[in-house]
């Protein structure tokens, strides 16, 4: 991951952390990414949630339309990655519970 850790990527992540609302996120990501890129990332997050909830690849694939190869990659990240999916999903779960 050393190729990923650059001043430019640091600045990108700082920019994302500056966003204060979902609407600001829409505006930024619509400018910075293609619609497909945004949808792909959101789909991977959904797959990660489903896998963490115990769903199998077949159900995840049917629900999301993702290939089993991509689902496998998401699952590998859940198992052996840096913990990013888990951290975000736990924070989203906590936020959802607080909003109820």
Short mmCIF file of C-alpha atoms in Angstrom, two decimals:
data_model
loop_
_atom_site.label_atom_id
_atom_site.label_comp_id
_atom_site.label_asym_id
_atom_site.label_seq_id
_atom_site.Cartn_x
_atom_site.Cartn_y
_atom_site.Cartn_z
CA UNK A 1 0.00 0.00 0.00
CA UNK A 2 3.01 2.34 -0.06
CA UNK A 3 1.93 3.50 -3.53
CA UNK A 4 -1.36 4.62 -2.00
CA UNK A 5 0.18 6.73 0.77
CA UNK A 6 1.01 9.93 -1.09
CA UNK A 7 0.54 13.60 -0.27
CA UNK A 8 -2.15 13.76 -2.97
CA UNK A 9 -4.13 10.92 -1.43
CA UNK A 10 -3.67 12.42 2.03
CA UNK A 11 -5.12 15.67 0.67
CA UNK A 12 -8.05 13.80 -0.91
CA UNK A 13 -8.89 12.14 2.39
CA UNK A 14 -8.60 15.45 4.24
CA UNK A 15 -10.98 16.96 1.68
CA UNK A 16 -13.49 14.15 2.28
CA UNK A 17 -13.24 14.65 6.04
CA UNK A 18 -14.10 18.33 5.51
CA UNK A 19 -17.48 17.48 4.01
CA UNK A 20 -20.27 18.20 6.47
CA UNK A 21 -23.40 16.74 4.92
CA UNK A 22 -24.63 14.05 2.57
CA UNK A 23 -25.50 16.81 0.10
CA UNK A 24 -21.91 18.11 0.17
CA UNK A 25 -20.73 14.54 -0.43
CA UNK A 26 -23.01 14.24 -3.47
CA UNK A 27 -21.64 17.49 -4.89
CA UNK A 28 -18.01 16.53 -4.34
CA UNK A 29 -18.24 12.93 -5.53
CA UNK A 30 -20.33 13.84 -8.58
CA UNK A 31 -17.53 16.21 -9.58
CA UNK A 32 -14.65 13.89 -8.65
CA UNK A 33 -15.96 10.49 -9.79
CA UNK A 34 -18.04 8.95 -12.51
CA UNK A 35 -21.53 7.77 -11.60
CA UNK A 36 -20.33 4.19 -12.10
CA UNK A 37 -17.44 4.66 -9.68
CA UNK A 38 -19.77 6.02 -7.00
CA UNK A 39 -22.26 3.19 -7.56
CA UNK A 40 -19.47 0.57 -7.50
CA UNK A 41 -18.14 1.83 -4.15
CA UNK A 42 -21.63 1.96 -2.65
CA UNK A 43 -22.33 -1.55 -3.95
CA UNK A 44 -19.12 -2.88 -2.36
CA UNK A 45 -20.12 -1.32 0.95
CA UNK A 46 -23.52 -3.01 0.70
CA UNK A 47 -21.84 -6.33 -0.07
CA UNK A 48 -19.53 -5.90 2.93
CA UNK A 49 -22.54 -5.29 5.18
CA UNK A 50 -24.34 -8.33 3.83
CA UNK A 51 -21.26 -10.52 4.30
CA UNK A 52 -20.78 -9.24 7.84
CA UNK A 53 -24.44 -10.07 8.47
CA UNK A 54 -23.74 -13.67 7.40
CA UNK A 55 -25.13 -13.69 3.87
CA UNK A 56 -23.49 -16.02 1.37
CA UNK A 57 -22.00 -15.08 -2.00
CA UNK A 58 -25.04 -16.26 -3.98
CA UNK A 59 -27.45 -14.05 -2.03
CA UNK A 60 -25.06 -11.09 -2.17
CA UNK A 61 -24.61 -11.56 -5.93
CA UNK A 62 -28.36 -11.80 -6.58
CA UNK A 63 -29.10 -8.77 -4.40
CA UNK A 64 -26.33 -6.51 -5.66
CA UNK A 65 -25.69 -7.82 -9.16
CA UNK A 66 -21.99 -8.06 -8.31
CA UNK A 67 -19.77 -10.82 -9.63
CA UNK A 68 -18.64 -13.44 -7.17
CA UNK A 69 -15.05 -12.38 -7.92
CA UNK A 70 -15.76 -8.85 -6.65
CA UNK A 71 -17.66 -10.24 -3.67
CA UNK A 72 -14.67 -12.45 -2.92
CA UNK A 73 -12.40 -9.40 -3.00
CA UNK A 74 -14.69 -7.56 -0.57
CA UNK A 75 -14.72 -10.61 1.68
CA UNK A 76 -10.91 -10.81 1.62
CA UNK A 77 -10.80 -7.17 2.70
CA UNK A 78 -13.18 -7.99 5.55
CA UNK A 79 -11.04 -10.94 6.61
CA UNK A 80 -7.51 -9.68 6.02
CA UNK A 81 -7.73 -5.99 5.14
CA UNK A 82 -7.10 -2.89 7.16
CA UNK A 83 -10.49 -2.96 8.86
CA UNK A 84 -11.94 -0.07 6.90
CA UNK A 85 -15.21 -1.72 5.94
CA UNK A 86 -15.79 -2.95 9.49
CA UNK A 87 -15.01 0.45 11.02
CA UNK A 88 -17.32 2.31 8.67
CA UNK A 89 -20.14 -0.21 8.99
CA UNK A 90 -19.92 -0.15 12.78
CA UNK A 91 -20.06 3.66 12.75
CA UNK A 92 -23.02 3.64 10.36
CA UNK A 93 -24.81 1.10 12.56
CA UNK A 94 -24.21 3.25 15.63
CA UNK A 95 -25.40 6.37 13.79
CA UNK A 96 -28.54 4.58 12.61
CA UNK A 97 -29.35 3.48 16.16
CA UNK A 98 -28.84 7.02 17.47
CA UNK A 99 -31.19 8.42 14.83
CA UNK A 100 -34.03 6.12 15.92
#
